[in-house]
Amino acid sequence: MMNDSFCRIIAGEIQARPEQVDAAVRLLDELAYDGDPIAQCLRAIIHAQNKQWDAFYTNIRESAEAGCVIAQYYYGRALCDGWDNRKQDLERGADFVMKSAQANYLPALQYSKRHLSKRCGSEFAERLRSFLVDDSILLDQERLRADIVKYL
C-alpha cells in the first residue's frame, strides 16, 4: 500500500499533465474496476477534487472495505463529517477511522485523538487509549518513514 502523500502526488501528476490524463484515468479506471484498492483510492481522490461526490463515495467505500488504510481514513472522515452535505454516520465512520488508526496511519491517529474522542464519548476514548499508548506515536518520524517505505 501507498501513503497519503504518495497518493496525492500521483493524483496531482495525473491532473498536471493534460496530455497524459486520459491514458492515466483509463488505466486507473481499469485497475479500480478490477478491484485494486489503491487504484480505487486514487480514483476517489480525483473524484473528490472534481466534486464528483457519488463516484468518490463509491470508490472510497470499495477501497476502504478492501482494506486500504488510506481509504479507511478518508471514508471514515467523510461519514463522520458528512462531506458534501450527506447525512453523518458517526458510528460507521469512527469504525473505519479506527481501523486505519490501528494500522498506525498517522492522519487517522491524529484525527481520532483530536476529534473522535470528543465526539464519540468515553467508550470510544477508552478504545482509542487501548492501542494508542502515548503521544510519542504521533511524533515518531522514523516510524512514519518506515510506514511510507512499506506502503510504496
XYZ file of N, CA, C and O in Angstrom:
608
model
N 0.824 -1.181 0.000
C 0.000 0.000 0.000
C 0.873 1.250 0.000
O 2.004 1.217 0.412
N 0.264 2.354 -0.444
C 0.988 3.617 -0.516
C 0.536 4.546 0.601
O -0.527 4.383 1.154
N 1.352 5.551 0.871
C 0.933 6.521 1.872
C 0.150 7.645 1.221
O 0.133 7.794 0.004
N -0.480 8.461 2.049
C -1.364 9.528 1.598
C -0.646 10.520 0.696
O -1.171 10.908 -0.342
N 0.561 10.930 1.071
C 1.303 11.908 0.274
C 1.595 11.372 -1.115
O 1.479 12.089 -2.105
N 1.966 10.105 -1.189
C 2.261 9.495 -2.484
C 1.005 9.460 -3.351
O 1.053 9.763 -4.535
N -0.145 9.121 -2.749
C -1.417 9.117 -3.485
C -1.718 10.510 -4.026
O -2.134 10.658 -5.169
N -1.506 11.526 -3.199
C -1.775 12.900 -3.635
C -0.827 13.313 -4.759
O -1.224 14.010 -5.688
N 0.439 12.894 -4.675
C 1.406 13.215 -5.722
C 0.956 12.604 -7.043
O 0.951 13.269 -8.079
N 0.571 11.346 -7.006
C 0.121 10.681 -8.227
C -1.118 11.369 -8.789
O -1.201 11.652 -9.981
N -2.083 11.652 -7.919
C -3.298 12.331 -8.367
C -2.958 13.702 -8.969
O -3.507 14.085 -10.010
N -2.031 14.429 -8.343
C -1.619 15.729 -8.861
C -0.917 15.627 -10.195
O -1.141 16.440 -11.103
N -0.067 14.614 -10.330
C 0.638 14.407 -11.596
C -0.339 14.104 -12.725
O -0.180 14.576 -13.838
N -1.344 13.304 -12.412
C -2.335 12.961 -13.436
C -3.031 14.222 -13.930
O -3.234 14.412 -15.124
N -3.366 15.116 -13.001
C -4.077 16.321 -13.389
C -3.150 17.380 -13.985
O -3.597 18.227 -14.747
N -1.863 17.338 -13.661
C -0.928 18.357 -14.126
C -0.440 18.111 -15.553
O 0.108 19.012 -16.179
N -0.624 16.923 -16.044
C -0.133 16.596 -17.391
C -1.322 16.293 -18.295
O -1.686 15.124 -18.474
N -1.897 17.317 -18.893
C -3.122 17.139 -19.669
C -2.993 16.098 -20.781
O -3.938 15.376 -21.062
N -1.816 16.025 -21.378
C -1.636 15.070 -22.481
C -1.678 13.619 -22.009
O -1.886 12.712 -22.802
N -1.497 13.381 -20.708
C -1.485 12.023 -20.190
C -2.702 11.691 -19.320
O -2.841 10.576 -18.852
N -3.560 12.663 -19.122
C -4.695 12.467 -18.223
C -5.585 11.327 -18.694
O -5.929 10.437 -17.916
N -5.973 11.366 -19.959
C -6.905 10.346 -20.452
C -6.348 8.934 -20.283
O -7.043 8.038 -19.819
N -5.075 8.751 -20.651
C -4.466 7.422 -20.529
C -4.363 7.003 -19.065
O -4.652 5.854 -18.714
N -3.958 7.929 -18.214
C -3.821 7.611 -16.787
C -5.175 7.288 -16.160
O -5.297 6.335 -15.385
N -6.180 8.062 -16.497
C -7.520 7.820 -15.946
C -8.063 6.492 -16.447
O -8.676 5.732 -15.684
N -7.853 6.184 -17.709
C -8.290 4.877 -18.237
C -7.623 3.732 -17.481
O -8.270 2.755 -17.117
N -6.322 3.855 -17.240
C -5.598 2.821 -16.507
C -6.131 2.708 -15.080
O -6.396 1.603 -14.587
N -6.312 3.845 -14.416
C -6.864 3.825 -13.062
C -8.257 3.205 -13.052
O -8.589 2.425 -12.162
N -9.066 3.567 -14.050
C -10.423 3.010 -14.132
C -10.381 1.492 -14.280
O -11.141 0.780 -13.631
N -9.494 1.010 -15.140
C -9.370 -0.439 -15.331
C -8.957 -1.127 -14.034
O -9.542 -2.141 -13.648
N -7.939 -0.580 -13.394
C -7.461 -1.179 -12.145
C -8.522 -1.094 -11.050
O -8.734 -2.057 -10.302
N -9.207 0.051 -10.967
C -10.259 0.207 -9.959
C -11.404 -0.761 -10.226
O -11.928 -1.393 -9.299
N -11.779 -0.894 -11.485
C -12.861 -1.812 -11.858
C -12.491 -3.253 -11.511
O -13.334 -4.033 -11.087
N -11.202 -3.571 -11.658
C -10.723 -4.923 -11.325
C -10.583 -5.130 -9.819
O -10.206 -6.198 -9.373
N -10.859 -4.084 -9.030
C -10.870 -4.222 -7.579
C -9.582 -3.848 -6.874
O -9.421 -4.136 -5.689
N -8.656 -3.191 -7.569
C -7.414 -2.774 -6.931
C -7.715 -1.647 -5.946
O -8.137 -0.560 -6.354
N -7.512 -1.872 -4.629
C -7.887 -0.858 -3.646
C -7.106 0.442 -3.752
O -7.655 1.517 -3.480
N -5.848 0.395 -4.165
C -5.068 1.617 -4.315
C -5.601 2.430 -5.489
O -5.768 3.649 -5.399
N -5.892 1.770 -6.597
C -6.469 2.475 -7.749
C -7.822 3.072 -7.385
O -8.134 4.199 -7.778
N -8.614 2.336 -6.617
C -9.909 2.865 -6.177
C -9.721 4.101 -5.304
O -10.456 5.083 -5.434
N -8.740 4.058 -4.432
C -8.455 5.195 -3.557
C -7.997 6.410 -4.369
O -8.490 7.522 -4.172
N -7.072 6.201 -5.300
C -6.604 7.291 -6.157
C -7.745 7.861 -6.989
O -7.886 9.079 -7.133
N -8.559 6.979 -7.510
C -9.715 7.408 -8.313
C -10.653 8.253 -7.453
O -11.175 9.270 -7.910
N -10.854 7.831 -6.223
C -11.724 8.576 -5.310
C -11.173 9.969 -5.043
O -11.929 10.952 -5.012
N -9.851 10.076 -4.850
C -9.232 11.382 -4.607
C -9.474 12.310 -5.800
O -9.824 13.480 -5.636
N -9.323 11.777 -7.001
C -9.563 12.588 -8.200
C -11.031 13.000 -8.269
O -11.348 14.156 -8.575
N -11.939 12.074 -7.967
C -13.369 12.418 -7.973
C -13.668 13.520 -6.958
O -14.443 14.432 -7.240
N -13.055 13.440 -5.781
C -13.288 14.464 -4.757
C -12.772 15.818 -5.224
O -13.433 16.846 -5.026
N -11.604 15.831 -5.852
C -11.051 17.092 -6.347
C -11.953 17.714 -7.413
O -12.015 18.927 -7.551
N -12.653 16.852 -8.142
C -13.568 17.332 -9.192
C -15.004 17.479 -8.695
O -15.904 17.709 -9.485
N -15.188 17.287 -7.384
C -16.507 17.395 -6.752
C -17.532 16.434 -7.351
O -18.717 16.745 -7.459
N -17.080 15.260 -7.723
C -17.952 14.186 -8.211
C -18.193 13.247 -7.033
O -17.569 12.196 -6.902
N -19.113 13.662 -6.154
C -19.241 13.031 -4.851
C -19.797 11.616 -4.899
O -19.373 10.763 -4.112
N -20.726 11.318 -5.786
C -21.243 9.945 -5.853
C -20.140 8.966 -6.232
O -19.989 7.902 -5.623
N -19.349 9.350 -7.234
C -18.232 8.495 -7.657
C -17.181 8.408 -6.552
O -16.586 7.344 -6.334
N -16.936 9.526 -5.858
C -15.995 9.494 -4.745
C -16.433 8.466 -3.701
O -15.648 7.614 -3.301
N -17.673 8.569 -3.259
C -18.156 7.672 -2.204
C -18.113 6.205 -2.647
O -17.767 5.334 -1.860
N -18.439 5.940 -3.892
C -18.390 4.553 -4.386
C -16.971 4.012 -4.337
O -16.717 2.934 -3.791
N -16.026 4.766 -4.915
C -14.641 4.294 -4.972
C -13.992 4.212 -3.601
O -13.300 3.244 -3.297
N -14.214 5.217 -2.772
C -13.544 5.226 -1.469
C -14.116 4.130 -0.575
O -13.392 3.502 0.195
N -15.416 3.873 -0.665
C -16.034 2.805 0.142
C -15.469 1.439 -0.260
O -15.080 0.647 0.598
N -15.410 1.191 -1.569
C -14.892 -0.091 -2.034
C -13.436 -0.287 -1.613
O -13.042 -1.379 -1.189
N -12.652 0.763 -1.727
C -11.244 0.692 -1.334
C -11.106 0.470 0.170
O -10.304 -0.360 0.619
N -11.898 1.195 0.952
C -11.846 1.048 2.415
C -12.271 -0.358 2.834
O -11.636 -0.973 3.699
N -13.322 -0.860 2.228
C -13.792 -2.206 2.567
C -12.795 -3.280 2.158
O -12.749 -4.351 2.764
N -11.969 -2.976 1.144
C -10.938 -3.915 0.701
C -9.691 -3.851 1.581
O -8.766 -4.626 1.402
N -9.665 -2.886 2.517
C -8.559 -2.841 3.468
C -7.522 -1.771 3.247
O -6.507 -1.739 3.951
N -7.717 -0.874 2.294
C -6.759 0.212 2.080
C -6.836 1.168 3.264
O -7.872 1.788 3.521
N -5.748 1.295 3.991
C -5.697 2.097 5.217
C -6.006 3.567 4.931
O -6.717 4.221 5.694
N -5.490 4.087 3.840
C -5.722 5.479 3.472
C -7.199 5.701 3.181
O -7.804 6.664 3.648
N -7.797 4.793 2.429
C -9.222 4.905 2.102
C -10.084 4.761 3.355
O -11.106 5.444 3.484
N -9.681 3.898 4.266
C -10.440 3.749 5.511
C -10.500 5.076 6.247
O -11.550 5.468 6.769
N -9.385 5.769 6.277
C -9.342 7.070 6.948
C -10.271 8.071 6.256
O -11.108 8.706 6.897
N -10.129 8.218 4.936
C -10.932 9.212 4.225
C -12.418 8.849 4.207
O -13.272 9.726 4.356
N -12.726 7.583 4.045
C -14.135 7.175 4.056
C -14.727 7.405 5.447
O -15.838 7.926 5.581
N -13.962 7.055 6.462
C -14.415 7.295 7.829
C -14.657 8.765 8.097
O -15.676 9.152 8.681
N -13.734 9.605 7.664
C -13.914 11.060 7.841
C -15.124 11.554 7.077
O -15.897 12.381 7.581
N -15.285 11.072 5.858
C -16.432 11.507 5.056
C -17.743 11.140 5.752
O -18.683 11.938 5.775
N -17.795 9.944 6.335
C -19.006 9.519 7.045
C -19.199 10.314 8.333
O -20.310 10.754 8.639
N -18.135 10.502 9.084
C -18.226 11.239 10.362
C -18.620 12.696 10.150
O -19.425 13.244 10.903
N -18.027 13.313 9.150
C -18.204 14.746 8.947
C -19.326 15.091 7.973
O -19.662 16.263 7.812
N -19.864 14.081 7.288
C -20.946 14.338 6.339
C -20.503 15.183 5.162
O -21.114 16.197 4.840
N -19.425 14.758 4.502
C -18.917 15.516 3.352
C -20.003 15.650 2.299
O -20.838 14.781 2.126
N -19.987 16.736 1.585
C -20.950 17.064 0.536
C -22.381 17.070 1.082
O -23.319 16.619 0.433
N -22.519 17.568 2.306
C -23.831 17.700 2.953
C -24.594 16.377 3.070
O -25.817 16.358 3.057
N -23.861 15.289 3.159
C -24.506 13.987 3.346
C -24.748 13.754 4.825
O -24.085 14.329 5.676
N -25.689 12.887 5.087
C -26.031 12.570 6.471
C -24.812 11.944 7.158
O -24.173 11.049 6.620
N -24.522 12.437 8.355
C -23.396 11.898 9.118
C -23.735 10.501 9.639
O -24.874 10.227 10.002
N -22.726 9.658 9.653
C -22.842 8.324 10.250
C -21.621 8.160 11.146
O -20.622 7.553 10.759
N -21.725 8.730 12.338
C -20.584 8.799 13.242
C -20.090 7.415 13.649
O -18.883 7.162 13.691
N -21.004 6.506 13.904
C -20.592 5.173 14.353
C -19.823 4.423 13.271
O -18.730 3.906 13.506
N -20.376 4.362 12.073
C -19.688 3.667 10.977
C -18.395 4.379 10.605
O -17.362 3.748 10.347
N -18.455 5.697 10.566
C -17.262 6.462 10.226
C -16.145 6.248 11.224
O -14.984 6.055 10.849
N -16.494 6.264 12.508
C -15.490 6.058 13.550
C -14.869 4.669 13.435
O -13.662 4.507 13.651
N -15.663 3.677 13.065
C -15.119 2.325 12.892
C -14.058 2.291 11.799
O -13.005 1.659 11.953
N -14.317 2.979 10.686
C -13.330 2.991 9.595
C -12.079 3.768 9.996
O -10.961 3.342 9.707
N -12.256 4.905 10.652
C -11.093 5.676 11.103
C -10.274 4.848 12.088
O -9.042 4.834 12.042
N -10.954 4.128 12.973
C -10.252 3.292 13.954
C -9.445 2.184 13.281
O -8.324 1.890 13.693
N -10.002 1.576 12.235
C -9.244 0.539 11.510
C -7.954 1.134 10.960
O -6.890 0.514 11.029
N -8.067 2.312 10.400
C -6.895 2.984 9.849
C -5.914 3.353 10.958
O -4.701 3.174 10.819
N -6.429 3.845 12.062
C -5.568 4.217 13.191
C -4.875 2.989 13.771
O -3.703 3.050 14.155
N -5.584 1.873 13.822
C -4.978 0.651 14.354
C -3.852 0.145 13.478
O -2.981 -0.568 13.939
N -3.854 0.560 12.216
C -2.750 0.221 11.311
C -1.651 1.289 11.368
O -0.757 1.302 10.537
N -1.759 2.184 12.373
C -0.775 3.247 12.603
C -0.698 4.270 11.476
O 0.354 4.864 11.232
N -1.814 4.498 10.790
C -1.852 5.548 9.771
C -1.937 6.883 10.502
O -2.909 7.176 11.183
N -0.893 7.686 10.385
C -0.724 8.885 11.188
C -1.922 9.846 11.152
O -2.391 10.278 12.205
N -2.440 10.217 9.977
C -3.594 11.132 9.995
C -4.800 10.552 10.748
O -5.523 11.293 11.412
N -4.995 9.258 10.684
C -6.110 8.628 11.409
C -5.872 8.688 12.915
O -6.803 8.915 13.693
N -4.636 8.482 13.322
C -4.308 8.590 14.742
C -4.569 10.009 15.241
O -5.170 10.210 16.304
N -4.130 10.981 14.470
C -4.315 12.377 14.870
C -5.798 12.751 14.905
O -6.261 13.387 15.847
N -6.527 12.373 13.884
C -7.961 12.692 13.818
C -8.710 12.015 14.964
O -9.560 12.633 15.600
N -8.368 10.771 15.228
C -9.028 10.043 16.314
C -8.795 10.750 17.638
O -9.719 10.954 18.420
N -7.567 11.106 17.861
C -7.214 11.731 19.143
C -7.844 13.114 19.291
O -8.382 13.452 20.339
N -7.802 13.904 18.224
C -8.267 15.291 18.314
C -9.771 15.451 18.203
O -10.343 16.350 18.804
N -10.421 14.634 17.388
C -11.822 14.877 17.082
C -12.771 13.792 17.585
O -13.759 14.087 18.240
N -12.455 12.557 17.240
C -13.418 11.496 17.540
C -13.557 11.222 19.022
O -14.651 10.925 19.492
N -12.471 11.316 19.762
C -12.571 11.018 21.193
C -13.513 12.010 21.884
O -14.195 11.652 22.834
N -13.607 13.230 21.366
C -14.521 14.228 21.934
C -15.961 13.965 21.496
O -16.898 14.172 22.256
N -16.138 13.526 20.257
C -17.471 13.388 19.698
C -18.141 12.057 20.016
O -19.358 11.964 20.001
N -17.345 11.042 20.264
C -17.907 9.699 20.417
C -18.061 9.260 21.863
O -18.566 8.182 22.126
N -17.578 10.034 22.795
C -17.784 9.704 24.194
C -16.714 8.808 24.783
O -15.712 8.470 24.160
N -16.964 8.405 26.023
C -15.955 7.717 26.819
C -15.622 6.317 26.299
O -14.489 5.878 26.390
N -16.608 5.600 25.754
C -16.324 4.248 25.262
C -15.316 4.288 24.116
O -14.365 3.511 24.073
N -15.507 5.224 23.183
C -14.568 5.364 22.080
C -13.198 5.795 22.594
O -12.177 5.281 22.163
N -13.191 6.750 23.517
C -11.918 7.227 24.067
C -11.149 6.081 24.713
O -9.925 5.984 24.587
N -11.857 5.196 25.381
C -11.208 4.035 26.001
C -10.656 3.096 24.934
O -9.533 2.580 25.058
N -11.410 2.855 23.863
C -10.920 2.024 22.756
C -9.671 2.653 22.150
O -8.709 1.961 21.821
N -9.689 3.963 22.004
C -8.540 4.662 21.450
C -7.319 4.499 22.349
O -6.230 4.181 21.883
N -7.506 4.664 23.651
C -6.394 4.518 24.597
C -5.843 3.096 24.609
O -4.682 2.889 24.915
N -6.661 2.128 24.277
C -6.217 0.733 24.346
C -5.092 0.428 23.361
O -4.326 -0.492 23.575
N -4.995 1.177 22.269
C -3.879 0.911 21.353
C -2.981 2.118 21.152
O -1.896 2.003 20.627
N -3.402 3.289 21.569
C -2.576 4.482 21.465
C -1.962 4.743 22.832
O -2.549 5.375 23.680
N -0.787 4.208 23.051
C -0.181 4.225 24.366
C 0.147 5.641 24.815
O -0.151 6.032 25.927
N 0.774 6.426 23.965
C 1.087 7.806 24.324
C 1.234 8.646 23.074
O 1.126 8.149 21.956
N 1.475 9.922 23.268
C 1.574 10.843 22.140
C 2.802 10.608 21.276
O 2.873 11.115 20.170
N 3.765 9.856 21.758
C 5.009 9.704 21.004
C 4.768 9.063 19.651
O 5.509 9.329 18.710
N 3.737 8.248 19.528
C 3.476 7.613 18.235
C 3.142 8.656 17.177
O 3.422 8.482 16.003
N 2.562 9.777 17.599
C 2.218 10.821 16.644
C 3.434 11.604 16.179
O 3.386 12.284 15.169
N 4.512 11.522 16.914
C 5.696 12.301 16.600
C 6.867 11.451 16.131
O 7.943 11.955 15.872
N 6.668 10.179 16.031
C 7.742 9.263 15.705
C 8.012 9.279 14.199
O 7.418 8.531 13.442
N 8.921 10.149 13.774
C 9.193 10.321 12.352
C 9.840 9.087 11.726
O 9.583 8.771 10.574
N 10.677 8.391 12.475
C 11.304 7.189 11.932
C 10.260 6.131 11.606
O 10.323 5.482 10.577
N 9.302 5.982 12.487
C 8.229 5.014 12.239
C 7.408 5.434 11.020
O 7.028 4.614 10.199
N 7.154 6.738 10.893
C 6.416 7.235 9.745
C 7.179 6.952 8.453
O 6.601 6.473 7.481
N 8.470 7.209 8.460
C 9.282 6.921 7.257
C 9.230 5.438 6.906
O 9.109 5.066 5.745
N 9.321 4.595 7.935
C 9.249 3.149 7.688
C 7.898 2.758 7.096
O 7.821 1.922 6.199
N 6.824 3.382 7.584
C 5.494 3.109 7.044
C 5.382 3.549 5.594
O 4.794 2.846 4.769
N 5.968 4.701 5.282
C 5.919 5.180 3.895
C 6.620 4.199 2.982
O 6.095 3.825 1.947
N 7.793 3.743 3.382
C 8.524 2.770 2.582
C 7.732 1.478 2.429
O 7.636 0.905 1.353
N 7.112 1.042 3.518
C 6.322 -0.194 3.480
C 5.156 -0.069 2.500
O 4.825 -1.022 1.806
N 4.523 1.101 2.442
C 3.346 1.259 1.599
C 3.665 1.502 0.143
O 2.802 1.421 -0.718
N 4.932 1.800 -0.183
C 5.287 2.041 -1.588
C 5.428 0.769 -2.370
O 5.771 -0.236 -1.972
